Amino acid sequence: MQNEHQLTEAESLQIITEMIGKVKSHFHESGSGAILWGSVIGFCSLMSFLQLYFHFSIGFDIWILSLVAIIPQLFIVWNNRRKRTIETYSEAAMNAVWSTFAIVLFGLILYLNLIGNISKQLMLNEQQLLLMKNTQTGELKEIVPFVLSSNSLFLLIYAFPTLATGFIRKFKPMILGGILCMLCFVASLFLNTTFDFLLQAIAVIVSWLIPGLILRNRYVKQQMGNV
Amino acid sequence: MFKDLDPILHSQLRLAVISLLISVKEADFSFIKEKTNATAGNLSVQIQKLKEAGYVEVEKKFSNNYPLTTCKITPKGIEAFETYVKALQEYLNAGKS
């Protein structure tokens, strides 16, 4: 592009439009993060459902996979930063939304793991004990306090970043996925834990895995077009 | 009476650079070079002029042992761009009537 040419007003307008258009067409998300977490959480939820429904055990906690998935996620973040030549405002907003989600998710997991024993101790300090009564035998059994339908809370917070991403990016598959998360959340209030896992699997596959695959497809097409 | 078009922005390459930066949070020198089809030398000179006018911020750092220059539009640059576009609209509207 030459610099010395004296611009007319129409040419100025054309340059502005052309450059803004070039930025718009440049950016395409690879969808790797959505595919990773959609697959991992979907698989773990489905395995949990199958184990509870068919009464078998695979011998270890399947949710360990979600911790292992942090390693490829870190690689995805590092690789994206390495390849990135621009940072758009919507990309910055997305990073903020998903980072907030990760912090909230960590907080929720911490809460669910600690609250039972802490509550039990606090109750004991006040000479109180939580008992569960079998209405048939009349037997009283001591229980650790627990959060009812905790999987519903996961479905609720999955809806937040999914909907936010869908609205900010104007990406329909994620808007629909977020709405599905909300519907699954409401449905989970009326179902037991076994089926909560099934709902969770459906929700993450529809709201993360499928949109991730759509993004991936667009990204691959764009990369092939650039070759 | 028409406003004078900002001479810093009323140049093909500098306007292209600002138009790219207005829609992103920050961009690498290589990205700007690719999209404007400018030579590295010419682009450096024009970015320097924009920097001197306070329209862009330039940050030089290292990434994977390679020098990396990133550019970001400043609030003053955004204001100048908006004023420039308004002035352009006035010229174009006057041309129509």
XYZ file of C-alpha atoms in Angstrom:
324
model
C 0.000 0.000 0.000
C 1.449 3.347 -1.038
C 1.327 6.298 1.293
C 1.907 9.337 -0.873
C -1.335 9.090 -2.883
C -3.736 11.986 -2.144
C -6.952 10.420 -0.933
C -10.456 11.401 -1.971
C -13.265 11.115 0.616
C -14.726 8.093 -1.177
C -11.349 6.354 -1.166
C -10.954 7.033 2.567
C -14.320 5.457 3.217
C -13.383 2.481 1.061
C -10.141 1.920 3.008
C -11.985 2.037 6.334
C -14.646 -0.444 5.142
C -12.049 -2.744 3.577
C -9.835 -2.872 6.680
C -12.727 -3.469 9.079
C -13.907 -6.261 6.743
C -10.421 -7.806 6.745
C -10.398 -8.002 10.551
C -13.860 -9.581 10.550
C -12.894 -12.279 8.063
C -9.541 -12.964 9.763
C -10.779 -14.280 13.055
C -12.141 -17.786 13.432
C -12.058 -19.775 16.638
C -10.685 -23.312 16.345
C -13.256 -24.706 18.811
C -10.602 -26.926 20.459
C -11.527 -25.945 24.039
C -15.236 -26.549 23.475
C -14.531 -29.949 21.858
C -12.174 -30.959 24.680
C -14.505 -30.058 27.558
C -17.656 -31.175 25.724
C -16.087 -34.614 25.186
C -14.526 -35.004 28.635
C -17.473 -33.805 30.745
C -19.919 -35.555 28.392
C -18.016 -38.851 28.672
C -17.599 -38.620 32.468
C -21.304 -37.799 32.931
C -22.366 -40.629 30.632
C -20.094 -43.131 32.424
C -21.439 -41.987 35.805
C -24.990 -42.465 34.535
C -24.239 -45.936 33.150
C -22.530 -47.056 36.384
C -25.457 -45.900 38.524
C -28.165 -47.159 36.169
C -26.671 -50.609 35.467
C -25.116 -50.989 38.960
C -21.497 -51.618 38.033
C -18.220 -49.901 38.826
C -15.186 -49.238 36.629
C -12.981 -49.254 39.740
C -11.894 -45.621 39.792
C -13.456 -42.165 39.863
C -14.093 -41.285 36.207
C -14.077 -37.566 37.086
C -10.277 -37.769 37.449
C -10.331 -37.403 33.650
C -11.603 -33.833 34.046
C -8.446 -33.014 36.031
C -6.245 -34.704 33.432
C -7.973 -32.601 30.723
C -6.455 -29.458 32.253
C -3.114 -30.454 30.645
C -4.349 -30.356 26.991
C -6.347 -27.233 27.882
C -3.141 -25.478 28.971
C -1.529 -26.576 25.692
C -4.508 -25.174 23.714
C -4.218 -21.810 25.533
C -0.429 -21.703 24.967
C -0.758 -22.663 21.294
C -3.504 -20.096 20.657
C -1.404 -17.344 22.242
C 1.611 -18.372 20.175
C -0.324 -18.299 16.896
C -2.416 -15.220 17.688
C -1.618 -12.065 15.751
C -4.562 -10.001 16.999
C -6.782 -9.901 20.034
C -10.340 -8.781 19.334
C -12.620 -7.201 21.938
C -15.026 -10.154 21.775
C -12.086 -12.537 22.283
C -11.032 -10.578 25.384
C -14.647 -10.708 26.638
C -14.763 -14.471 26.009
C -11.538 -15.026 27.938
C -13.003 -13.071 30.859
C -16.276 -15.048 30.782
C -14.613 -18.493 30.620
C -11.965 -17.600 33.217
C -14.734 -16.449 35.563
C -16.586 -19.692 34.857
C -13.468 -21.757 35.709
C -13.075 -19.877 39.020
C -16.774 -20.305 39.886
C -16.610 -24.007 38.946
C -13.566 -24.481 41.169
C -15.428 -22.711 44.003
C -18.489 -24.930 43.551
C -16.396 -28.139 43.574
C -14.585 -26.920 46.699
C -17.925 -26.110 48.365
C -19.444 -29.502 47.537
C -16.382 -31.361 48.811
C -15.981 -29.463 52.065
C -19.431 -28.355 53.144
C -20.630 -31.777 54.425
C -17.877 -32.440 56.944
C -17.584 -28.788 57.966
C -21.343 -28.565 58.581
C -21.216 -31.830 60.559
C -18.421 -30.420 62.767
C -20.233 -27.105 63.271
C -23.387 -28.979 64.256
C -21.428 -31.201 66.671
C -19.970 -28.049 68.281
C -23.557 -27.076 69.082
C -24.387 -30.593 70.315
C -26.479 -31.358 67.222
C -26.467 -34.419 65.001
C -28.157 -35.027 61.658
C -30.068 -38.305 61.576
C -32.012 -40.053 58.850
C -35.026 -42.177 59.837
C -36.143 -45.254 57.974
C -39.923 -44.844 57.976
C -40.493 -48.615 57.715
C -38.147 -49.911 60.428
C -37.904 -46.728 62.482
C -34.104 -47.092 62.437
C -32.124 -43.886 62.936
C -28.844 -43.490 61.045
C -26.300 -40.697 61.383
C -25.599 -38.898 58.100
C -23.138 -36.297 56.899
C -24.995 -33.171 55.688
C -25.062 -33.001 51.904
C -26.282 -30.691 49.149
C -29.415 -32.006 47.490
C -29.282 -32.467 43.704
C -25.814 -30.949 43.434
C -25.674 -31.838 39.717
C -28.454 -29.303 39.119
C -26.040 -26.581 40.256
C -23.501 -27.690 37.654
C -26.142 -27.538 34.919
C -27.107 -24.055 36.071
C -23.580 -22.696 35.934
C -22.835 -24.433 32.604
C -25.647 -22.328 31.137
C -23.963 -19.020 32.072
C -20.774 -19.051 29.908
C -22.550 -20.938 27.134
C -25.301 -18.328 26.825
C -22.836 -15.437 27.263
C -20.647 -16.837 24.450
C -23.671 -17.388 22.223
C -24.957 -13.839 22.740
C -21.561 -12.071 22.450
C -20.522 -14.026 19.356
C -24.097 -14.181 17.961
C -23.503 -17.936 17.657
C -26.872 -19.729 17.574
C -25.657 -23.274 18.443
C -24.348 -21.974 21.784
C -27.457 -19.910 22.503
C -29.535 -23.049 21.934
C -27.042 -25.051 24.027
C -27.340 -22.554 26.880
C -31.130 -22.719 26.732
C -30.905 -26.539 26.804
C -28.671 -26.329 29.907
C -31.369 -24.237 31.612
C -34.095 -26.719 30.597
C -31.959 -29.632 31.835
C -31.409 -27.729 35.093
C -35.179 -27.416 35.634
C -35.735 -31.074 34.651
C -32.972 -32.210 37.021
C -34.842 -30.704 39.975
C -37.501 -33.391 39.468
C -35.174 -36.326 38.798
C -32.751 -38.371 40.876
C -28.925 -38.176 40.668
C -28.703 -41.031 38.132
C -30.724 -39.144 35.556
C -29.058 -35.842 36.490
C -25.851 -37.347 35.078
C -27.658 -38.257 31.861
C -29.024 -34.708 31.571
C -25.538 -33.337 32.223
C -24.102 -35.506 29.424
C -26.798 -34.357 26.986
C -26.353 -30.696 28.010
C -22.566 -30.536 27.518
C -22.606 -32.553 24.300
C -25.216 -30.208 22.796
C -23.920 -26.948 24.237
C -20.121 -27.463 23.950
C -19.147 -30.494 21.832
C -21.460 -29.875 18.867
C -20.823 -26.067 18.673
C -17.101 -26.866 19.066
C -17.249 -29.227 16.087
C -19.091 -26.573 14.039
C -16.380 -24.004 14.919
C -13.679 -26.540 14.086
C -15.244 -27.202 10.698
C -15.329 -23.454 9.911
C -11.750 -23.052 11.126
C -10.453 -25.913 8.953
C -12.279 -24.497 5.911
C -10.761 -21.057 6.578
C -7.265 -22.532 6.982
C -7.635 -24.466 3.716
C -8.782 -21.273 2.012
C -5.650 -19.475 3.228
C -3.287 -22.114 1.804
C -18.109 25.142 6.862
C -16.420 21.731 6.657
C -13.988 20.523 9.255
C -10.480 19.931 7.935
C -9.625 16.261 7.648
C -6.955 15.260 10.144
C -3.689 15.212 8.093
C -2.300 12.420 10.303
C -5.195 10.144 9.348
C -5.761 11.425 5.815
C -3.083 9.201 4.364
C -3.698 5.826 2.753
C -1.486 3.655 4.948
C -1.999 5.458 8.265
C -5.779 5.386 7.741
C -5.600 1.673 6.940
C -3.596 1.014 10.128
C -6.020 2.975 12.309
C -9.026 1.293 10.632
C -7.540 -2.106 11.475
C -6.725 -1.148 15.062
C -10.153 0.406 15.731
C -11.809 -3.022 15.576
C -9.294 -4.987 17.673
C -7.869 -4.716 21.164
C -4.328 -5.116 19.848
C -2.581 -6.398 16.729
C 0.883 -7.635 15.822
C 3.033 -5.743 13.342
C 2.992 -8.846 11.069
C -0.833 -8.830 10.989
C -0.964 -5.137 10.043
C 1.712 -5.666 7.389
C -0.199 -8.616 5.898
C -3.553 -6.824 5.793
C -2.245 -3.516 4.437
C 0.193 -5.095 1.934
C 2.729 -2.468 3.006
C 6.486 -2.897 3.177
C 7.954 -3.306 6.655
C 9.990 -0.105 6.323
C 7.120 2.092 5.176
C 4.801 0.605 7.778
C 7.319 1.257 10.569
C 7.616 4.907 9.532
C 3.838 5.415 9.413
C 3.256 3.645 12.744
C 5.948 5.861 14.260
C 4.036 8.955 13.007
C 0.816 7.632 14.551
C 2.684 6.953 17.770
C 4.152 10.466 17.843
C 0.619 11.874 17.392
C -0.468 9.801 20.396
C -2.924 7.770 18.297
C -1.338 4.368 18.887
C 0.700 2.634 21.564
C 3.522 0.401 20.421
C 4.896 -2.372 22.602
C 8.037 -4.297 21.715
C 8.585 -7.641 23.404
C 10.024 -11.097 22.767
C 7.946 -14.185 22.018
C 9.710 -17.543 21.609
C 13.024 -15.673 21.208
C 11.632 -13.590 18.317
C 10.994 -9.839 18.580
C 7.275 -9.092 18.575
C 5.800 -5.632 18.054
C 2.180 -5.097 19.046
C 0.118 -1.993 18.348
C -2.937 -0.726 20.162
C -5.129 2.285 19.427
C -5.254 4.896 22.236
C -8.377 6.795 23.431
C -6.944 9.853 21.601
C -6.666 7.723 18.454
C -10.274 6.534 18.790
C -11.466 10.133 19.202
C -9.427 11.262 16.174
C -10.817 8.398 14.082
C -14.400 9.238 15.080
C -13.868 12.920 14.238
C -12.318 11.917 10.902
C -15.281 9.666 10.009
C -17.774 12.426 10.973
C -15.911 14.918 8.772
C -15.918 12.395 5.918
C -19.683 11.939 6.285
C -20.149 15.711 6.085
C -18.136 15.882 2.866
C -19.983 12.959 1.343
C -23.418 14.287 2.371
C -22.543 17.701 0.919
C -21.529 15.990 -2.325
C -24.930 14.262 -2.570
C -27.030 17.398 -1.981
